[in-house]
Amino acid sequence: MDYKDFGLVNTKQIFADALVNHYAVPAFNFYNMETLSAIINAARDTHSPVILAVSESALKYMGDDLMRGMIWGLNLKSNENVALHLDHGTSFESCVHAIKLGFSSVMIDGSKLPFDENVNLVRTVTDYAHKYDVSVEAELGALSGIEDENTRGDTSSYTDPNDVVNFVNQTNADSLAIAIGTSHGAYKRKSDDEELRFDILDKIAEQLPEFPLVLHGASTVPARFVSAINDNGGKMPNARGIAPEQLRRAVEKNICKINIDSDLRLGFTAGVRETLSKKPENFNPREYLSAAYENMYATCVDEIKNIMHSAK
Ligand code: G3H
Ligand code: 13P
Ligand code: ZN
């Protein structure tokens, strides 16, 4: 199935505008109807381009057909600038599968591989994807993956600015995810004053001045959601994200895609916990899922307007 039949666009044209006009395109992860509708309604209401990101595990959770059915049901028009993107693809086969389903963009994540193996893997994907006008994101440097505060460990390695031009030239990638101190999950920081490595970002942007750079692990971890979770039976002490000012600063320096998953997970969970605590007799999922939706929608609108600056 051709992604253009879904009204989708690839990320190349979206990023071209973002680079010229100095904003970032939000990439929000979805995995069900509530997450998808919160994201698309926020993008539509703010007239923002948006990247609908699906991880391999989220695709497995939704199932290929149901996921495509939901995208079909959005009735997208190409001038809405919506891309469907495979997040953290782990193999050539996974990217081919996504492209055959109608994804307009794929990430092939070879960031844990040695440089040459990463190059070779990305190159096989770009050679295939570009035949179908599908854009490809690659990653150089590795983020630490923190799922909860007990597994916090610094396994990250920052992107080496001396490698980026060579990597992009050899791989033909269309955008590059870099490691400058962000990390996945809700436990990113020991204190509020930890800073991203803007010195590394400056050097990378100097090497690749007109090239779309991507920031993964960029959730802000809103304190109101963490409190709502902790006040209603949850247990997420010391959850902390990236300060919005730091993300805004990164956007000014050529970061033109910002990945957010945890903030919506937190909003979802906070909405469900609060509703069920207030009304323990409730057993109507539409009620507590509506609260989850409202939190996610408000988060997307807020981040689009106040971090990405992608609202038109
Ligand atoms: O970067 C990873 C995303 O947050 C997706 O996570 O594989 O649990 O869906 P997931
Ligand atoms: P967060 O965990 O910070 O939301 O990062 C999401 C992400 O990078 C998805 O690829
Ligand atoms: Zn990521």
Short mmCIF file of C-alpha atoms and ligand atoms in Angstrom, two decimals:
data_model
loop_
_atom_site.label_atom_id
_atom_site.label_comp_id
_atom_site.label_asym_id
_atom_site.label_seq_id
_atom_site.Cartn_x
_atom_site.Cartn_y
_atom_site.Cartn_z
CA MET A 1 0.00 0.00 0.00
CA ASP A 2 1.38 3.41 -0.96
CA TYR A 3 1.46 5.84 1.96
CA LYS A 4 0.21 8.61 -0.33
CA ASP A 5 -3.13 6.76 -0.55
CA PHE A 6 -3.53 7.42 3.20
CA GLY A 7 -2.94 11.17 2.66
CA LEU A 8 0.43 10.84 4.42
CA VAL A 9 3.63 12.64 3.46
CA ASN A 10 7.23 11.66 4.12
CA THR A 11 9.32 13.73 6.50
CA LYS A 12 11.61 15.30 3.89
CA GLN A 13 9.18 18.03 2.90
CA ILE A 14 8.08 18.61 6.50
CA PHE A 15 11.66 19.07 7.67
CA ALA A 16 12.54 21.38 4.78
CA ASP A 17 9.97 23.88 6.05
CA ALA A 18 10.95 23.35 9.70
CA LEU A 19 14.60 24.11 8.94
CA VAL A 20 13.81 27.30 7.08
CA ASN A 21 11.32 28.55 9.65
CA HIS A 22 13.18 27.37 12.78
CA TYR A 23 10.66 25.14 14.44
CA ALA A 24 10.57 21.44 15.37
CA VAL A 25 8.07 18.88 14.16
CA PRO A 26 6.59 16.91 17.06
CA ALA A 27 6.82 13.11 16.91
CA PHE A 28 4.31 11.70 19.37
CA ASN A 29 4.02 7.93 19.91
CA PHE A 30 0.60 6.29 19.62
CA TYR A 31 -0.64 2.79 20.42
CA ASN A 32 -4.44 2.99 20.56
CA MET A 33 -7.43 5.11 19.58
CA GLU A 34 -7.12 7.53 22.52
CA THR A 35 -3.45 8.34 21.91
CA LEU A 36 -3.95 8.69 18.17
CA SER A 37 -7.02 10.89 18.40
CA ALA A 38 -5.43 13.15 21.05
CA ILE A 39 -2.36 13.66 18.83
CA ILE A 40 -4.17 14.25 15.55
CA ASN A 41 -6.81 16.53 17.05
CA ALA A 42 -4.11 18.62 18.73
CA ALA A 43 -2.15 18.86 15.46
CA ARG A 44 -5.26 19.77 13.49
CA ASP A 45 -6.46 22.34 16.00
CA THR A 46 -3.05 24.07 16.02
CA HIS A 47 -2.43 23.61 12.27
CA SER A 48 0.85 21.89 13.06
CA PRO A 49 2.60 19.21 11.02
CA VAL A 50 2.95 16.04 13.06
CA ILE A 51 4.79 12.73 12.98
CA LEU A 52 2.73 9.79 14.20
CA ALA A 53 5.34 7.49 15.69
CA VAL A 54 4.81 3.76 16.13
CA SER A 55 7.36 1.54 17.85
CA GLU A 56 7.71 -2.11 16.88
CA SER A 57 6.09 -3.15 20.15
CA ALA A 58 3.24 -0.66 19.66
CA LEU A 59 2.63 -2.07 16.17
CA LYS A 60 2.50 -5.57 17.60
CA TYR A 61 0.09 -4.34 20.30
CA MET A 62 -2.31 -2.70 17.81
CA GLY A 63 -1.90 -5.24 15.02
CA ASP A 64 -1.10 -4.22 11.44
CA ASP A 65 -4.69 -4.08 10.21
CA LEU A 66 -6.19 -2.19 13.12
CA MET A 67 -3.34 0.35 13.03
CA ARG A 68 -3.89 0.92 9.31
CA GLY A 69 -7.63 1.08 9.79
CA MET A 70 -7.19 3.88 12.31
CA ILE A 71 -4.87 5.83 9.97
CA TRP A 72 -7.35 5.34 7.13
CA GLY A 73 -10.11 6.63 9.39
CA LEU A 74 -8.31 9.94 9.89
CA ASN A 75 -9.12 10.96 6.27
CA LEU A 76 -5.84 12.83 6.00
CA LYS A 77 -5.11 15.37 3.29
CA SER A 78 -1.50 15.72 2.16
CA ASN A 79 -1.52 19.46 2.96
CA GLU A 80 -2.00 18.57 6.64
CA ASN A 81 1.62 17.33 6.64
CA VAL A 82 1.18 14.17 8.66
CA ALA A 83 3.82 11.44 8.51
CA LEU A 84 3.55 7.86 9.79
CA HIS A 85 6.92 6.85 11.18
CA LEU A 86 8.42 3.59 12.45
CA ASP A 87 10.17 4.47 15.70
CA HIS A 88 13.38 2.58 16.57
CA GLY A 89 13.21 0.00 13.78
CA THR A 90 15.65 -2.73 14.73
CA SER A 91 16.20 -4.48 11.38
CA PHE A 92 16.01 -4.09 7.62
CA GLU A 93 13.09 -6.55 7.61
CA SER A 94 11.15 -4.49 10.14
CA CYS A 95 11.56 -1.37 7.99
CA VAL A 96 10.48 -3.22 4.84
CA HIS A 97 7.42 -4.52 6.69
CA ALA A 98 6.50 -0.98 7.80
CA ILE A 99 6.97 0.45 4.30
CA LYS A 100 4.74 -2.28 2.85
CA LEU A 101 2.08 -1.35 5.43
CA GLY A 102 2.13 2.29 4.30
CA PHE A 103 4.58 4.02 6.65
CA SER A 104 5.99 7.17 5.05
CA SER A 105 9.13 7.29 7.19
CA VAL A 106 11.23 4.76 9.10
CA MET A 107 13.93 4.93 11.71
CA ILE A 108 16.61 2.28 11.54
CA ASP A 109 18.30 2.30 14.92
CA GLY A 110 21.81 0.95 14.62
CA SER A 111 23.06 3.19 17.41
CA LYS A 112 24.36 0.31 19.51
CA LEU A 113 26.40 -1.10 16.61
CA PRO A 114 30.00 -0.22 15.75
CA PHE A 115 30.18 2.73 13.30
CA ASP A 116 30.75 0.66 10.13
CA GLU A 117 27.99 -1.83 10.93
CA ASN A 118 25.60 1.03 11.67
CA VAL A 119 26.53 2.60 8.30
CA ASN A 120 25.97 -0.67 6.42
CA LEU A 121 22.61 -1.32 8.07
CA VAL A 122 21.32 2.20 7.42
CA ARG A 123 22.55 2.06 3.82
CA THR A 124 20.58 -1.11 3.08
CA VAL A 125 17.46 0.61 4.44
CA THR A 126 17.94 3.89 2.56
CA ASP A 127 18.61 2.01 -0.71
CA TYR A 128 15.27 0.25 -0.30
CA ALA A 129 13.18 3.04 1.27
CA HIS A 130 14.17 5.76 -1.19
CA LYS A 131 12.82 3.67 -4.09
CA TYR A 132 9.39 4.22 -2.49
CA ASP A 133 9.99 7.85 -1.54
CA VAL A 134 10.04 6.89 2.15
CA SER A 135 12.38 8.92 4.37
CA VAL A 136 14.90 7.33 6.74
CA GLU A 137 16.12 8.43 10.16
CA ALA A 138 19.36 7.00 11.55
CA GLU A 139 21.02 7.42 14.93
CA LEU A 140 24.63 8.02 15.88
CA GLY A 141 25.62 7.94 19.56
CA ALA A 142 23.45 6.09 22.06
CA LEU A 143 20.87 7.25 24.58
CA SER A 144 20.56 5.51 27.88
CA GLY A 145 17.24 3.73 28.20
CA ILE A 146 15.70 4.33 31.59
CA GLU A 147 12.40 2.65 32.26
CA ASP A 148 12.10 3.32 35.99
CA GLU A 149 14.18 5.00 38.63
CA ASN A 150 15.70 1.73 39.79
CA THR A 151 17.24 0.94 36.44
CA ARG A 152 18.85 4.35 35.96
CA GLY A 153 22.26 3.71 34.52
CA ASP A 154 24.41 5.82 32.28
CA THR A 155 24.99 3.65 29.27
CA SER A 156 24.78 6.61 26.89
CA SER A 157 27.58 7.75 24.63
CA TYR A 158 27.36 11.21 23.16
CA THR A 159 27.45 11.66 19.40
CA ASP A 160 30.92 12.53 18.17
CA PRO A 161 30.61 15.68 15.99
CA ASN A 162 33.64 14.55 13.97
CA ASP A 163 31.69 11.51 12.68
CA VAL A 164 28.42 13.06 11.54
CA VAL A 165 29.28 14.27 8.02
CA ASN A 166 30.94 11.00 7.13
CA PHE A 167 27.98 9.05 8.56
CA VAL A 168 25.35 11.04 6.68
CA ASN A 169 27.29 10.90 3.41
CA GLN A 170 27.86 7.17 3.62
CA THR A 171 24.33 6.25 4.72
CA ASN A 172 22.23 8.66 2.67
CA ALA A 173 19.99 9.09 5.73
CA ASP A 174 17.44 11.91 5.59
CA SER A 175 17.66 12.87 9.26
CA LEU A 176 19.96 12.09 12.15
CA ALA A 177 19.12 11.35 15.79
CA ILE A 178 21.88 12.50 18.09
CA ALA A 179 22.79 11.83 21.72
CA ILE A 180 23.40 15.03 23.71
CA GLY A 181 22.14 14.00 27.15
CA THR A 182 18.48 13.11 26.69
CA SER A 183 17.26 9.63 27.59
CA HIS A 184 14.10 7.56 27.25
CA GLY A 185 11.55 7.20 30.03
CA ALA A 186 10.46 9.26 33.03
CA TYR A 187 13.69 9.31 35.07
CA LYS A 188 16.03 11.43 33.01
CA ARG A 189 17.59 13.73 35.55
CA LYS A 190 18.93 13.64 39.11
CA SER A 191 18.36 17.38 39.49
CA ASP A 192 16.58 20.21 37.63
CA ASP A 193 19.80 22.02 36.77
CA GLU A 194 21.39 19.23 34.69
CA GLU A 195 21.92 20.62 31.18
CA LEU A 196 21.94 19.06 27.76
CA ARG A 197 25.31 19.11 25.99
CA PHE A 198 24.71 22.23 23.89
CA ASP A 199 28.43 22.37 23.13
CA ILE A 200 28.11 19.06 21.25
CA LEU A 201 24.90 20.19 19.53
CA ASP A 202 26.65 23.39 18.37
CA LYS A 203 29.49 21.40 16.85
CA ILE A 204 27.13 18.96 15.12
CA ALA A 205 25.00 21.81 13.73
CA GLU A 206 28.19 23.47 12.47
CA GLN A 207 29.10 20.27 10.60
CA LEU A 208 25.57 19.72 9.25
CA PRO A 209 24.10 23.23 8.99
CA GLU A 210 21.17 22.41 6.67
CA PHE A 211 20.42 18.93 7.93
CA PRO A 212 17.46 17.78 10.07
CA LEU A 213 18.62 16.70 13.53
CA VAL A 214 16.42 14.67 15.85
CA LEU A 215 16.12 14.57 19.63
CA HIS A 216 14.82 11.35 21.19
CA GLY A 217 13.99 10.98 24.86
CA ALA A 218 12.78 14.57 25.07
CA SER A 219 9.77 14.31 27.36
CA THR A 220 9.42 17.07 29.94
CA VAL A 221 7.72 14.79 32.51
CA PRO A 222 5.11 17.37 33.68
CA ALA A 223 5.14 17.66 37.48
CA ARG A 224 1.32 17.91 37.59
CA PHE A 225 0.99 14.42 36.09
CA VAL A 226 3.64 12.92 38.37
CA SER A 227 1.86 14.42 41.42
CA ALA A 228 -1.54 13.23 40.21
CA ILE A 229 -0.14 9.72 39.79
CA ASN A 230 1.60 9.70 43.16
CA ASP A 231 -1.42 11.21 44.94
CA ASN A 232 -3.73 8.54 43.57
CA GLY A 233 -2.00 5.30 44.37
CA GLY A 234 0.93 5.45 41.93
CA LYS A 235 4.60 5.29 42.78
CA MET A 236 6.88 7.42 40.64
CA PRO A 237 9.10 9.34 43.05
CA ASN A 238 11.90 11.39 41.49
CA ALA A 239 10.48 11.24 37.96
CA ARG A 240 12.06 14.18 36.13
CA GLY A 241 12.28 15.25 32.47
CA ILE A 242 14.01 17.75 30.22
CA ALA A 243 13.23 21.39 31.04
CA PRO A 244 11.12 23.05 28.31
CA GLU A 245 13.61 25.98 28.07
CA GLN A 246 16.35 23.53 27.13
CA LEU A 247 14.20 21.99 24.41
CA ARG A 248 13.39 25.48 23.06
CA ARG A 249 17.11 26.22 22.98
CA ALA A 250 17.73 22.97 21.07
CA VAL A 251 15.06 23.90 18.53
CA GLU A 252 16.91 27.15 17.81
CA LYS A 253 19.95 25.05 16.93
CA ASN A 254 18.58 22.85 14.14
CA ILE A 255 16.78 20.20 16.16
CA CYS A 256 13.77 19.81 13.90
CA LYS A 257 12.12 16.64 15.24
CA ILE A 258 11.40 16.11 18.92
CA ASN A 259 10.22 12.70 20.14
CA ILE A 260 7.69 12.55 22.96
CA ASP A 261 6.18 9.36 24.34
CA SER A 262 6.50 9.42 28.14
CA ASP A 263 4.61 12.72 28.58
CA LEU A 264 1.51 11.18 26.99
CA ARG A 265 1.92 7.97 28.99
CA LEU A 266 2.02 10.08 32.15
CA GLY A 267 -1.02 12.16 31.15
CA PHE A 268 -2.93 8.99 30.28
CA THR A 269 -2.09 7.29 33.58
CA ALA A 270 -2.75 10.43 35.64
CA GLY A 271 -6.21 10.84 34.05
CA VAL A 272 -7.18 7.23 34.70
CA ARG A 273 -5.88 7.18 38.28
CA GLU A 274 -7.52 10.49 39.24
CA THR A 275 -10.88 9.54 37.78
CA LEU A 276 -10.95 6.13 39.40
CA SER A 277 -9.84 7.53 42.78
CA LYS A 278 -12.53 10.21 42.73
CA LYS A 279 -15.23 7.77 41.67
CA PRO A 280 -14.25 4.31 42.86
CA GLU A 281 -17.67 3.04 41.87
CA ASN A 282 -17.01 3.89 38.20
CA PHE A 283 -16.57 0.98 35.86
CA ASN A 284 -17.20 2.80 32.60
CA PRO A 285 -13.94 2.91 30.64
CA ARG A 286 -15.23 5.74 28.43
CA GLU A 287 -15.25 8.00 31.48
CA TYR A 288 -11.70 7.44 32.64
CA LEU A 289 -10.36 7.18 29.08
CA SER A 290 -11.91 10.58 28.36
CA ALA A 291 -9.87 12.02 31.23
CA ALA A 292 -6.78 10.32 29.79
CA TYR A 293 -7.59 11.81 26.36
CA GLU A 294 -8.04 15.33 27.77
CA ASN A 295 -4.65 15.22 29.50
CA MET A 296 -2.90 13.96 26.36
CA TYR A 297 -4.64 16.46 24.07
CA ALA A 298 -3.72 19.37 26.38
CA THR A 299 -0.09 18.15 26.53
CA CYS A 300 0.20 17.90 22.75
CA VAL A 301 -1.29 21.38 22.24
CA ASP A 302 0.96 22.86 24.93
CA GLU A 303 4.14 21.27 23.55
CA ILE A 304 3.27 22.15 19.95
CA LYS A 305 2.77 25.80 20.91
CA ASN A 306 5.38 26.30 23.60
CA ILE A 307 8.24 23.94 22.71
CA MET A 308 8.05 22.97 19.04
CA HIS A 309 6.74 26.34 17.81
CA SER A 310 5.17 24.39 14.95
CA ALA A 311 1.64 25.85 15.26
CA LYS A 312 0.63 27.88 12.21
O1 G3H B 1 11.67 5.29 22.29
C1 G3H B 1 10.88 4.40 22.61
C2 G3H B 1 9.46 4.70 22.71
O2 G3H B 1 9.17 5.33 23.92
C3 G3H B 1 8.61 3.47 22.46
O3 G3H B 1 8.60 2.58 23.52
O4 G3H B 1 8.73 0.24 22.58
O5 G3H B 1 7.63 0.69 24.79
O6 G3H B 1 6.55 1.40 22.66
P1 G3H B 1 7.84 1.15 23.37
P1 13P B 2 10.50 9.93 25.92
O1 13P B 2 10.61 8.66 26.72
O2 13P B 2 11.36 11.00 26.52
O3 13P B 2 9.11 10.38 25.72
O4 13P B 2 11.14 9.64 24.48
C1 13P B 2 10.37 9.09 23.45
C2 13P B 2 11.18 8.69 22.28
O5 13P B 2 12.34 9.03 22.12
C3 13P B 2 10.52 7.85 21.28
O6 13P B 2 11.38 7.48 20.27
ZN ZN B 3 13.41 7.21 20.99
#
